[in-house]
PDB file of C-alpha atoms in Angstrom:
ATOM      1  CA  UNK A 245       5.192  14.631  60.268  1.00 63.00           C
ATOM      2  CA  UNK A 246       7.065  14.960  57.090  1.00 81.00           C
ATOM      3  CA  UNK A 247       5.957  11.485  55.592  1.00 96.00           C
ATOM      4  CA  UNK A 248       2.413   9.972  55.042  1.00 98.00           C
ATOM      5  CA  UNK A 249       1.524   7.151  57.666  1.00 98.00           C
ATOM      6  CA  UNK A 250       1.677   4.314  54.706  1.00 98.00           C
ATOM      7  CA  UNK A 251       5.306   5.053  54.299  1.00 98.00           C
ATOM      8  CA  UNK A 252       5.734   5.690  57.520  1.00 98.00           C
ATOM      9  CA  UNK A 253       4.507   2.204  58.629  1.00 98.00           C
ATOM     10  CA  UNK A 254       6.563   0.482  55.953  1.00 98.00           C
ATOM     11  CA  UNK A 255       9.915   1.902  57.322  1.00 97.00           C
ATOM     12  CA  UNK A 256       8.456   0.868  61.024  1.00 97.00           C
ATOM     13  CA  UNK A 257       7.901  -2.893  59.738  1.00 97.00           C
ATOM     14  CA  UNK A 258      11.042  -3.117  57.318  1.00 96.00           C
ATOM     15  CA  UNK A 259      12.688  -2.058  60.576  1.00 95.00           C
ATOM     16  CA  UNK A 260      11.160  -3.898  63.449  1.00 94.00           C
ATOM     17  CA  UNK A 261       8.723  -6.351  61.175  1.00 94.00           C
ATOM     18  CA  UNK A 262       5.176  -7.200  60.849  1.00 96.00           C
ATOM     19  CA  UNK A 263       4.368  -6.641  64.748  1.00 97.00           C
ATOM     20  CA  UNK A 264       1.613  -4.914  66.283  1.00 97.00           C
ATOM     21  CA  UNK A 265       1.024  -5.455  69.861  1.00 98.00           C
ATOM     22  CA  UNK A 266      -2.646  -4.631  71.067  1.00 98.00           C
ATOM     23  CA  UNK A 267      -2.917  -2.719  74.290  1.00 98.00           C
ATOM     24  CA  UNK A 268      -6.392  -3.896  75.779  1.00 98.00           C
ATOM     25  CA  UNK A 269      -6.735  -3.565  79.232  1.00 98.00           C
ATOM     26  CA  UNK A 270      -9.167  -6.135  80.411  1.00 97.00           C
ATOM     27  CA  UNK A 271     -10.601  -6.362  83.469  1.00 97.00           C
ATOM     28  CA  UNK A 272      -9.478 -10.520  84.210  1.00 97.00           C
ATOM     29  CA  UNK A 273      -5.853  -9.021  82.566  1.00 97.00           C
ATOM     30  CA  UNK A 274      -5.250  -6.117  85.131  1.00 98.00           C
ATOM     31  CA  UNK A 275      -6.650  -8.466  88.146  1.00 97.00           C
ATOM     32  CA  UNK A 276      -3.880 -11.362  86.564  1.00 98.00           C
ATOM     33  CA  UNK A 277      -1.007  -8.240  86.554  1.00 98.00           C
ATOM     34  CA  UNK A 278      -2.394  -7.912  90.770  1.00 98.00           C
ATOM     35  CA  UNK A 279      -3.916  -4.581  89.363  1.00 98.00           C
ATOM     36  CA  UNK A 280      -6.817  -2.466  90.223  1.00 98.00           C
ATOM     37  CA  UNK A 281      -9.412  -2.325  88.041  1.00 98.00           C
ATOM     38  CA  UNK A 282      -9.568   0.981  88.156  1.00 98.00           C
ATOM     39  CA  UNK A 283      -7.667   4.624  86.407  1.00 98.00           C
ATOM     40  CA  UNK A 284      -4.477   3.794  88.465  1.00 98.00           C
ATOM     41  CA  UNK A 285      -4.635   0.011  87.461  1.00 98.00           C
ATOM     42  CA  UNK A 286      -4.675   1.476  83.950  1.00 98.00           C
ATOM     43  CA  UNK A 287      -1.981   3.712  83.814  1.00 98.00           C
ATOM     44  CA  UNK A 288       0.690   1.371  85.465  1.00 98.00           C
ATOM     45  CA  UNK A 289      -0.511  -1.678  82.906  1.00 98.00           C
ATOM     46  CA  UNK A 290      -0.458   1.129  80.229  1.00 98.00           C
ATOM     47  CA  UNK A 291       3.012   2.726  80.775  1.00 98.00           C
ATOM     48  CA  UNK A 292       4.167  -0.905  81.440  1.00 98.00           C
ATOM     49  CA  UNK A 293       3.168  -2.130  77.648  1.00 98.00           C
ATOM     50  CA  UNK A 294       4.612   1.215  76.036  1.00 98.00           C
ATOM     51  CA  UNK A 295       8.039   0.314  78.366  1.00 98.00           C
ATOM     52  CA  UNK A 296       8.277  -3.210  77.304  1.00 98.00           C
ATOM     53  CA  UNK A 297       7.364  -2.647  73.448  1.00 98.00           C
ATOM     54  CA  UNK A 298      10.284   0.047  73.521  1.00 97.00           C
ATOM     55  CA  UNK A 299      12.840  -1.625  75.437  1.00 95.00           C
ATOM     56  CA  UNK A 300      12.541  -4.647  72.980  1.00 92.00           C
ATOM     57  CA  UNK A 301      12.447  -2.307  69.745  1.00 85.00           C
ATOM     58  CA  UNK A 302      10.474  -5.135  68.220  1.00 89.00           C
ATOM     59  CA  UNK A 303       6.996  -3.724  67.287  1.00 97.00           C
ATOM     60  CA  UNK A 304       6.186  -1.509  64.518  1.00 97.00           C
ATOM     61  CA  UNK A 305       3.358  -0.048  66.292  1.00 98.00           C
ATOM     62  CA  UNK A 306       1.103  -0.191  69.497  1.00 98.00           C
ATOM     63  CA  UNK A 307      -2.826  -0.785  69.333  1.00 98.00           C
ATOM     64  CA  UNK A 308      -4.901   0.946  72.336  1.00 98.00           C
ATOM     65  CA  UNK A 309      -8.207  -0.617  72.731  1.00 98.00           C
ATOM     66  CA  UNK A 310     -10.149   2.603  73.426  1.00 98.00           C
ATOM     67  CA  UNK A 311     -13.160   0.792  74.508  1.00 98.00           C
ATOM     68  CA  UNK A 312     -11.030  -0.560  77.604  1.00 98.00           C
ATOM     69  CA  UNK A 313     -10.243   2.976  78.712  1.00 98.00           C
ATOM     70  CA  UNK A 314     -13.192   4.501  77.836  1.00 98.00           C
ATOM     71  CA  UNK A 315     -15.138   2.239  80.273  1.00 98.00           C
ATOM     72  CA  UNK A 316     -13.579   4.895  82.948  1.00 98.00           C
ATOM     73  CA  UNK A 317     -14.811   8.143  81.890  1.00 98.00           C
ATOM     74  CA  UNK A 318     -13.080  11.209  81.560  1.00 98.00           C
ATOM     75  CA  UNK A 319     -10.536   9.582  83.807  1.00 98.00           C
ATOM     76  CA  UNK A 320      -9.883   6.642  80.813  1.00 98.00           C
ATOM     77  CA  UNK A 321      -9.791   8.735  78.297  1.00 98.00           C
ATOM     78  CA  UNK A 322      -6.692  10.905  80.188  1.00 98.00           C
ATOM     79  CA  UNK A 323      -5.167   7.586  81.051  1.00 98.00           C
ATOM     80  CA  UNK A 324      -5.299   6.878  77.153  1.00 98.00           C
ATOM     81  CA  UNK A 325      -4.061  10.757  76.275  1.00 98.00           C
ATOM     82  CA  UNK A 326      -0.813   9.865  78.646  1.00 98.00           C
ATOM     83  CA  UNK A 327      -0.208   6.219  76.791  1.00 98.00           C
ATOM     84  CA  UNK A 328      -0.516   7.569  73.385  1.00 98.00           C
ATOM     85  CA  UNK A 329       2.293  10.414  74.563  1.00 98.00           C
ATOM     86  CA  UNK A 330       4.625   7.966  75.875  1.00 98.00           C
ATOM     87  CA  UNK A 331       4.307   5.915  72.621  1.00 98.00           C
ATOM     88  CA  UNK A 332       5.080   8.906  70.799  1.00 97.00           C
ATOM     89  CA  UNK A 333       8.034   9.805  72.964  1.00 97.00           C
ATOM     90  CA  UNK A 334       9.453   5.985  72.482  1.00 97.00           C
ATOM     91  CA  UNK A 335       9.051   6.584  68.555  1.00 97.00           C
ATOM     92  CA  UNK A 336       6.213   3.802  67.994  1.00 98.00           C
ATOM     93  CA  UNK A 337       3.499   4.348  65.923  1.00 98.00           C
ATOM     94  CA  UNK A 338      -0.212   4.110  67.432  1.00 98.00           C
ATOM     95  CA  UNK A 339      -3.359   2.553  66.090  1.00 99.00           C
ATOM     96  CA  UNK A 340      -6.385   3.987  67.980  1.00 98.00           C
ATOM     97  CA  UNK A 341      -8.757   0.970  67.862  1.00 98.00           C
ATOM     98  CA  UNK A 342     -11.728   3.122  68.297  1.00 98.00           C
ATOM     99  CA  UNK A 343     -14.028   1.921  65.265  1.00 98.00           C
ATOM    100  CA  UNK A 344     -16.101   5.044  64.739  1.00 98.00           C
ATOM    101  CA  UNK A 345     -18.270   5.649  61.935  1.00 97.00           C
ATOM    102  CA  UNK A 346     -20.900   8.351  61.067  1.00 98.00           C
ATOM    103  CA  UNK A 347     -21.955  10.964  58.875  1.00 97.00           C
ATOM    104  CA  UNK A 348     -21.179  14.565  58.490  1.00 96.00           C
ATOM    105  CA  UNK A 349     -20.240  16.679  61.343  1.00 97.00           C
ATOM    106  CA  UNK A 350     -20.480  14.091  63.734  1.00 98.00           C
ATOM    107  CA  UNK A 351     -17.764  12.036  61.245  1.00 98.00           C
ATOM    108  CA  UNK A 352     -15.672  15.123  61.497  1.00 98.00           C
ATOM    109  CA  UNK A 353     -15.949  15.417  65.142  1.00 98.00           C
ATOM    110  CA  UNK A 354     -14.744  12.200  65.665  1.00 98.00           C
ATOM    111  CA  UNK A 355     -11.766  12.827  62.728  1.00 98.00           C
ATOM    112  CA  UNK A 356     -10.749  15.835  64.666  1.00 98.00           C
ATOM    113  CA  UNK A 357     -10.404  13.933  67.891  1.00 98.00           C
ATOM    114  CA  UNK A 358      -8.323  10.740  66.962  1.00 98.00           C
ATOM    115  CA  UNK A 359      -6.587  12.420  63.521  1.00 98.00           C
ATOM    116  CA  UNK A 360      -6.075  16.542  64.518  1.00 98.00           C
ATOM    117  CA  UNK A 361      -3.023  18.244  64.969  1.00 96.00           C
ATOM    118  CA  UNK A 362      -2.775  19.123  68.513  1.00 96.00           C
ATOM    119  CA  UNK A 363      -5.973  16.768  69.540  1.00 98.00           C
ATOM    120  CA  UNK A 364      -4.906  15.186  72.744  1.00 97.00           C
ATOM    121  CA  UNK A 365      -6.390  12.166  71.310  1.00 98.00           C
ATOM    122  CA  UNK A 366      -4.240  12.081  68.066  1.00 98.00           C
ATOM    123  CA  UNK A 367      -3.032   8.517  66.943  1.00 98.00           C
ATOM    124  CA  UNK A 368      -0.862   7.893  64.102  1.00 98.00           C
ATOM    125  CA  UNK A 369      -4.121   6.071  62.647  1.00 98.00           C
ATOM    126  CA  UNK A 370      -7.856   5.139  63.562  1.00 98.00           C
ATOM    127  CA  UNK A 371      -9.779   2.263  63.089  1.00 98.00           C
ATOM    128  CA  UNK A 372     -13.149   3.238  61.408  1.00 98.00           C
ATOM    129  CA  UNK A 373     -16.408   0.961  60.070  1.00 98.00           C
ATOM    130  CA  UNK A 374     -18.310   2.125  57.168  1.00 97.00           C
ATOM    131  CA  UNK A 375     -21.598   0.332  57.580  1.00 95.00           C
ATOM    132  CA  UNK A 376     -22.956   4.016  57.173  1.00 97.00           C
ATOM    133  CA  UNK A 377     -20.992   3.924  53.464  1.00 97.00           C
ATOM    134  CA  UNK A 378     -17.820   3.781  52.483  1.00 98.00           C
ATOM    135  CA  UNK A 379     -17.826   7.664  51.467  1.00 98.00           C
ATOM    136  CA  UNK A 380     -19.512   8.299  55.099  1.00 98.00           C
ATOM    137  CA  UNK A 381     -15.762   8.076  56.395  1.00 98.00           C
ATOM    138  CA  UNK A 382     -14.293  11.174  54.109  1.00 98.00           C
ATOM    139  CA  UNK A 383     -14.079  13.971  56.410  1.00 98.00           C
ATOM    140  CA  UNK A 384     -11.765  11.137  58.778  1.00 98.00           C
ATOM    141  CA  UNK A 385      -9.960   9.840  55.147  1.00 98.00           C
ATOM    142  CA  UNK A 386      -9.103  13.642  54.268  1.00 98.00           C
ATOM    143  CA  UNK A 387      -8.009  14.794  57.167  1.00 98.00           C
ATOM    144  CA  UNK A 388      -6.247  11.461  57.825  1.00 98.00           C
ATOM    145  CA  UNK A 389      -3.631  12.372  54.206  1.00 97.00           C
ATOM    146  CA  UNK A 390      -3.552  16.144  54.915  1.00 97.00           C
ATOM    147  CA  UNK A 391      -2.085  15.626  58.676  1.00 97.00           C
ATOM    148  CA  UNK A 392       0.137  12.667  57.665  1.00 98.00           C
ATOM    149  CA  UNK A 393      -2.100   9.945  59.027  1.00 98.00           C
ATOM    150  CA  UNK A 394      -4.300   7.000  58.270  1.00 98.00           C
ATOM    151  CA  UNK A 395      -7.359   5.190  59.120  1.00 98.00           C
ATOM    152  CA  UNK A 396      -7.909   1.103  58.926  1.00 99.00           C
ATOM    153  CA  UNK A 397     -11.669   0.425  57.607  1.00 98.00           C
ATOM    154  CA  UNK A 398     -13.107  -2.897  59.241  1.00 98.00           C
ATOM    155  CA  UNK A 399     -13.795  -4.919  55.552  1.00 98.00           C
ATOM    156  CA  UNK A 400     -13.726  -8.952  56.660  1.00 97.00           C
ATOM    157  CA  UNK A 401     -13.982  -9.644  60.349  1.00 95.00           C
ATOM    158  CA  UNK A 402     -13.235 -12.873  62.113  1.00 91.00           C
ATOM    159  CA  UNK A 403     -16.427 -12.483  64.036  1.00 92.00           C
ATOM    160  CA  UNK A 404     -19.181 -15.263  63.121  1.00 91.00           C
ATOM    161  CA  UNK A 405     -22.114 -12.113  63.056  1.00 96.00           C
ATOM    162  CA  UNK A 406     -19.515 -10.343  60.534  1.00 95.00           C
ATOM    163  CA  UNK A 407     -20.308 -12.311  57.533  1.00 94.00           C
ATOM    164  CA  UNK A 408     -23.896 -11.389  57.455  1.00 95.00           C
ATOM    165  CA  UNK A 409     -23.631  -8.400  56.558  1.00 95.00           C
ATOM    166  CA  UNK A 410     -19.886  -8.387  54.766  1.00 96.00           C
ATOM    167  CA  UNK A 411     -20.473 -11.248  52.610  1.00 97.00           C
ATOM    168  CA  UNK A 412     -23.899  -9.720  51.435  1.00 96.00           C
ATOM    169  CA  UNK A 413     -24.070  -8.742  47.749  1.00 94.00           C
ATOM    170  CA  UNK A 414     -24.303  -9.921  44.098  1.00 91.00           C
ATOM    171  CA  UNK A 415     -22.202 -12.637  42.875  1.00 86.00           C
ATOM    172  CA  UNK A 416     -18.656 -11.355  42.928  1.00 87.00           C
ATOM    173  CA  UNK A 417     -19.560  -7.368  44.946  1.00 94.00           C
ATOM    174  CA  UNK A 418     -19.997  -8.018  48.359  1.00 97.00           C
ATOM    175  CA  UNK A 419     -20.005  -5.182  50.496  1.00 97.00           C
ATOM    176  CA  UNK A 420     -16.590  -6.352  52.096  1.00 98.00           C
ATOM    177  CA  UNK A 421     -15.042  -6.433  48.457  1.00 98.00           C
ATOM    178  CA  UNK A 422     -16.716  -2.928  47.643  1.00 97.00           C
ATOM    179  CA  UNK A 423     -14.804  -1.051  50.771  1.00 98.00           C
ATOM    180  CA  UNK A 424     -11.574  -3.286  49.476  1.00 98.00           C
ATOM    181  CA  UNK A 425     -12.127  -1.328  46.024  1.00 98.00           C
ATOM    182  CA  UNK A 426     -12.757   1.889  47.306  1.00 98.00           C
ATOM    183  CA  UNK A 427      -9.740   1.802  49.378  1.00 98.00           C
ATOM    184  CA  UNK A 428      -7.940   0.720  46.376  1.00 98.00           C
ATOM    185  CA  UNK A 429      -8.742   4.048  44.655  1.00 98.00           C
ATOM    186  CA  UNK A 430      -8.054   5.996  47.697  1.00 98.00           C
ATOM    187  CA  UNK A 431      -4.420   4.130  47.395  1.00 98.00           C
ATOM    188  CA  UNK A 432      -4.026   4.444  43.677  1.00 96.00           C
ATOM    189  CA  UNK A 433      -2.044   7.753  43.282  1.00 94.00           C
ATOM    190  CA  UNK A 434       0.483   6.814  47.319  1.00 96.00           C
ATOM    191  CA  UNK A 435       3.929   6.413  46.108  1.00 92.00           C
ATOM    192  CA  UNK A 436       4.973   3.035  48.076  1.00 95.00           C
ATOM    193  CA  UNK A 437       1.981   1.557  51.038  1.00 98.00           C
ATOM    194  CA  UNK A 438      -1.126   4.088  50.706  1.00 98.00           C
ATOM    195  CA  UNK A 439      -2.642   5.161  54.241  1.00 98.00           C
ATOM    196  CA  UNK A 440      -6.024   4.245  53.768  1.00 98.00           C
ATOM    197  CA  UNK A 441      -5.615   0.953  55.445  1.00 98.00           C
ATOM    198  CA  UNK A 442      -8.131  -2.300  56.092  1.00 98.00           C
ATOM    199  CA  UNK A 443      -8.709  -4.798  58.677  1.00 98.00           C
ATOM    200  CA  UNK A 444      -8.950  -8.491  57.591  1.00 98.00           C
ATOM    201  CA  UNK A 445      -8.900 -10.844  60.127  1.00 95.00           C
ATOM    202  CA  UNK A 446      -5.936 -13.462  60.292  1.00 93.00           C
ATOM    203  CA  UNK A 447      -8.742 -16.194  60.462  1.00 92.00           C
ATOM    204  CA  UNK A 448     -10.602 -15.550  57.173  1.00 94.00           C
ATOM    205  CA  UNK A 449      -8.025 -15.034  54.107  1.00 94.00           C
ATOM    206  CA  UNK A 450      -9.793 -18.072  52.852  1.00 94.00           C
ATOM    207  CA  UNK A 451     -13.379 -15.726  52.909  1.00 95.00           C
ATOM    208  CA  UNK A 452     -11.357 -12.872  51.034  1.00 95.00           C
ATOM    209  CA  UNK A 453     -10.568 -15.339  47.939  1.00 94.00           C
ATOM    210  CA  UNK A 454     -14.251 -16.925  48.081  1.00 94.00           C
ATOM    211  CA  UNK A 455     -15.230 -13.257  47.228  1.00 96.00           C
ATOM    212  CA  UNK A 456     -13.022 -12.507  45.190  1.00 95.00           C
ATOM    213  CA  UNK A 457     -11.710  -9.325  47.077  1.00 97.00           C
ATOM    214  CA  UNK A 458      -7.974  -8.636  45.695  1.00 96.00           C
ATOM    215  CA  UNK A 459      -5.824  -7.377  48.737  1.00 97.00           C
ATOM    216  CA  UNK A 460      -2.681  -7.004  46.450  1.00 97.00           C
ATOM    217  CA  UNK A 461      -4.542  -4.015  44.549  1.00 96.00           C
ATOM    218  CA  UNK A 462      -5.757  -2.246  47.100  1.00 97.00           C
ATOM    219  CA  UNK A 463      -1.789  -1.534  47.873  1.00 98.00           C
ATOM    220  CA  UNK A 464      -3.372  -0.958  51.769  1.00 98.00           C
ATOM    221  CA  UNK A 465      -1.606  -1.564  55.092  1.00 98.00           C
ATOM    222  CA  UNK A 466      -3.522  -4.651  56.302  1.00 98.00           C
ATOM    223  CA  UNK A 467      -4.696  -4.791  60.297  1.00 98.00           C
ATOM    224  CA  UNK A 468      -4.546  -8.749  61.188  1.00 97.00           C
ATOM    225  CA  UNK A 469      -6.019  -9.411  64.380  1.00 95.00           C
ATOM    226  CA  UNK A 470      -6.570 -13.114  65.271  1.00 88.00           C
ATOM    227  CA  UNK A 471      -2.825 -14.215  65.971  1.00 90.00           C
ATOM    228  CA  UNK A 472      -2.240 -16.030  68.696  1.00 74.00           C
ATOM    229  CA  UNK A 473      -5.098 -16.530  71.273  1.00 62.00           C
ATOM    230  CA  UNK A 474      -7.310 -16.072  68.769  1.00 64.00           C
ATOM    231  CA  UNK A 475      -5.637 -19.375  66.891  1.00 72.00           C
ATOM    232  CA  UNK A 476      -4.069 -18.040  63.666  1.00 81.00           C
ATOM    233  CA  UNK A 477      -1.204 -19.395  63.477  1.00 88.00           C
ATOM    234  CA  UNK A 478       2.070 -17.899  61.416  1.00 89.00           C
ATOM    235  CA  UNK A 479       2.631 -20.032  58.750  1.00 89.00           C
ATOM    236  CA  UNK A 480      -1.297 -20.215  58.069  1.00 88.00           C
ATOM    237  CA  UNK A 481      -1.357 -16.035  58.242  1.00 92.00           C
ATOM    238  CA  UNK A 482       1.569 -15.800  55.660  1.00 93.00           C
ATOM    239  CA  UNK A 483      -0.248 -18.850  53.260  1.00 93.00           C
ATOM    240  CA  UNK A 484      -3.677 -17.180  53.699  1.00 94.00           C
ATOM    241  CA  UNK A 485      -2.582 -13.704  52.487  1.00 96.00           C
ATOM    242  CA  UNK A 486       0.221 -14.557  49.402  1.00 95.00           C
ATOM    243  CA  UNK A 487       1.453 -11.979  47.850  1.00 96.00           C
ATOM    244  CA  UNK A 488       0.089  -9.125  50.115  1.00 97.00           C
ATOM    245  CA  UNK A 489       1.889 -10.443  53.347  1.00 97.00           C
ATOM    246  CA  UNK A 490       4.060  -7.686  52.822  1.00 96.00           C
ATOM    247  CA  UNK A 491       1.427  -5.060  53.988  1.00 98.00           C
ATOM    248  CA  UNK A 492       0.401  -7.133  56.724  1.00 98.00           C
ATOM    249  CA  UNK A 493       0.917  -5.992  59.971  1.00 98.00           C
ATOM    250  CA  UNK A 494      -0.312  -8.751  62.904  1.00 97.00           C
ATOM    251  CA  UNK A 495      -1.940  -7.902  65.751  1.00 96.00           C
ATOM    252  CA  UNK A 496      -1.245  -9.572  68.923  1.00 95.00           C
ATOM    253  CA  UNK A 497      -2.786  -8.462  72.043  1.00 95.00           C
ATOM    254  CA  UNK A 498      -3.499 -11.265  74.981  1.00 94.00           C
ATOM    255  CA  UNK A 499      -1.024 -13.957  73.271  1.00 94.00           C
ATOM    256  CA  UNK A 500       1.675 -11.554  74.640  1.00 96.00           C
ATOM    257  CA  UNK A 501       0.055  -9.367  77.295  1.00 97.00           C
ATOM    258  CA  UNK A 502      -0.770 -12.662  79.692  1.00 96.00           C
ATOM    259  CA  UNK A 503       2.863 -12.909  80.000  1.00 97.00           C
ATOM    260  CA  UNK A 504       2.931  -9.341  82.328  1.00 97.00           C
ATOM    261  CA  UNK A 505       3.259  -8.018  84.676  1.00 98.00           C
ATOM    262  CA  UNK A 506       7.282  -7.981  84.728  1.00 98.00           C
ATOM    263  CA  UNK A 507       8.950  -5.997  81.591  1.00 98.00           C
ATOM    264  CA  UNK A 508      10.972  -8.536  81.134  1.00 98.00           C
ATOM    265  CA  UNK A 509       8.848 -11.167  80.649  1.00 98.00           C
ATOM    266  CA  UNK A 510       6.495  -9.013  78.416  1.00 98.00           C
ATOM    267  CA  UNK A 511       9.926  -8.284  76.213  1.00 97.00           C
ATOM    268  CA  UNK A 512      10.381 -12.062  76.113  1.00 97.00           C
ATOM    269  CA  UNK A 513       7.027 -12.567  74.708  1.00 96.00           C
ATOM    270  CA  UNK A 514       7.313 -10.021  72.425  1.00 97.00           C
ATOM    271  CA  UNK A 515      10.614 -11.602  71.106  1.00 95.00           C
ATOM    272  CA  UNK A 516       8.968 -14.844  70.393  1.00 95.00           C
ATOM    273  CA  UNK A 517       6.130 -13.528  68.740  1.00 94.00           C
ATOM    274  CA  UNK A 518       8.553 -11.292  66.392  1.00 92.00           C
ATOM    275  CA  UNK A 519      10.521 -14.921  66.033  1.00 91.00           C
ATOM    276  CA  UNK A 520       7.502 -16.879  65.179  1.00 92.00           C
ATOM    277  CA  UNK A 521       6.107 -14.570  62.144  1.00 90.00           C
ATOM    278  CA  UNK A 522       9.888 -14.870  60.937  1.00 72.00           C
ATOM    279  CA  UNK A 523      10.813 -10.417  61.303  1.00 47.00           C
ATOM    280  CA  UNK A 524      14.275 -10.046  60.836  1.00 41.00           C
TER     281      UNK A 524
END
């Protein structure tokens, strides 16, 4: 990879737009698709997504829930190997929604798995949470620029236990707003998007300007989950983040996925989702 994942993901979106479709293999989703729940269930929902997400050339990249193949063991985590392949091979980008987050060697273990050269596992960026420290995630953040890749920290969740521990802090620092900073200097010297990117959920924009976090500054690719099923709606995502909707890349996952198992309809639903957050 010749270009760092920031710029990288801005060509992907100026191309395709703001779209990133979530591959989470549910149990109740592979039962609705008449699938096993089970490795061979998986791949055929798997290779299915990656098919309909390249056919359409309408997402800018492709979001494996790890958690939903790592449920199966050794036989998951091939499954996920396979999917992340084909997405390469179809020129998408991939977000490995892992979320790890440690110290050390263990933090380098897990940045050699999901950000390595020639790791099976390789994504073009991980998810990570920092509850260990912010600085806790450098071995995966310096890898992550020297291989051409980038990591999303978890800084304001949609989830209702989130805010007890993000919003915590002194008037004006909450912890959510100190990981937005730090990012921000991790970004300072990226010609164009940096690659140390964030996740802010589409549902709480209005928590970011209670705390005073500045998401323009920290010049990050933003992770939205919440569209959709979730109940963000597009207008409300585009109002809530102002002037740094243009790093926002929206995550949709079952919105679009509960229209499977036929390509077709899955490229449908992907075509009114691209439509509805107004990509060109």
């Amino acid at each position: 990879m010749s270009q760092p994942f920031g710029s990288r993901l801005a060509q992907a979106m100026d191309r395709h737009g703001p779209l990133c479709l979530g591959i989470d293999p549910h149990r109740q989703l592979l039962n609705a698709w008449g699938l096993s729940d089970d490795p061979a269930g998986l791949t055929t929902f798997s290779k299915t997504v990656v098919e309909a997400a390249a056919e359409t050339n309408g997402v800018a990249a492709l979001k494996p829930q790890v958690a939903l193949y790592e449920r199966f063991g050794s036989a998951g985590f091939a499954v996920l190997e396979e999917t992340l392949q084909l997405a390469r091979d179809a020129n998408i980008l991939t977000i490995a929604d892992a979320k790890r987050g440690d110290i050390g060697s263990t933090m380098e273990g897990y940045a050699q798995a999901w950000l390595a050269d020639g790791s099976a596992l390789a994504a073009d960026a991980v998810t990570l949470t920092a509850y260990l420290g912010y600085e806790s995630l450098r071995p995966a953040i310096d890898l992550a620029l020297s291989h051409d890749r980038g990591v999303f920290v978890l800084a304001l969740t949609s989830n209702p236990e989130g805010a007890s521990v993000q919003h915590l802090g002194p008037q004006g620092d909450s912890v959510a707003k100190r990981i937005v900073d730090a990012t921000s200097q991790d970004n300072a010297t990226a010609t164009g998007l940096g690659s140390i990117g964030l996740v802010v959920g589409a549902t709480v924009t209005d928590d970011a300007k209670a705390l005073n976090i500045d998401l323009v500054r920290a010049n990050a690719p933003i992770l939205a989950p919440g569209y959709g099923a979730q109940g963000a709606q597009a207008a409300d995502i585009r109002a809530g983040f102002g002037e740094a909707w243009k790093n926002v890349l929206v995550n949709s996952s079952r919105g679009i996925l509960q229209h499977g198992p036929e390509v077709a309809d899955l490229k449908s639903a992907i075509d009114d989702a691209r439509k509805d957050i107004n990509v060109k």
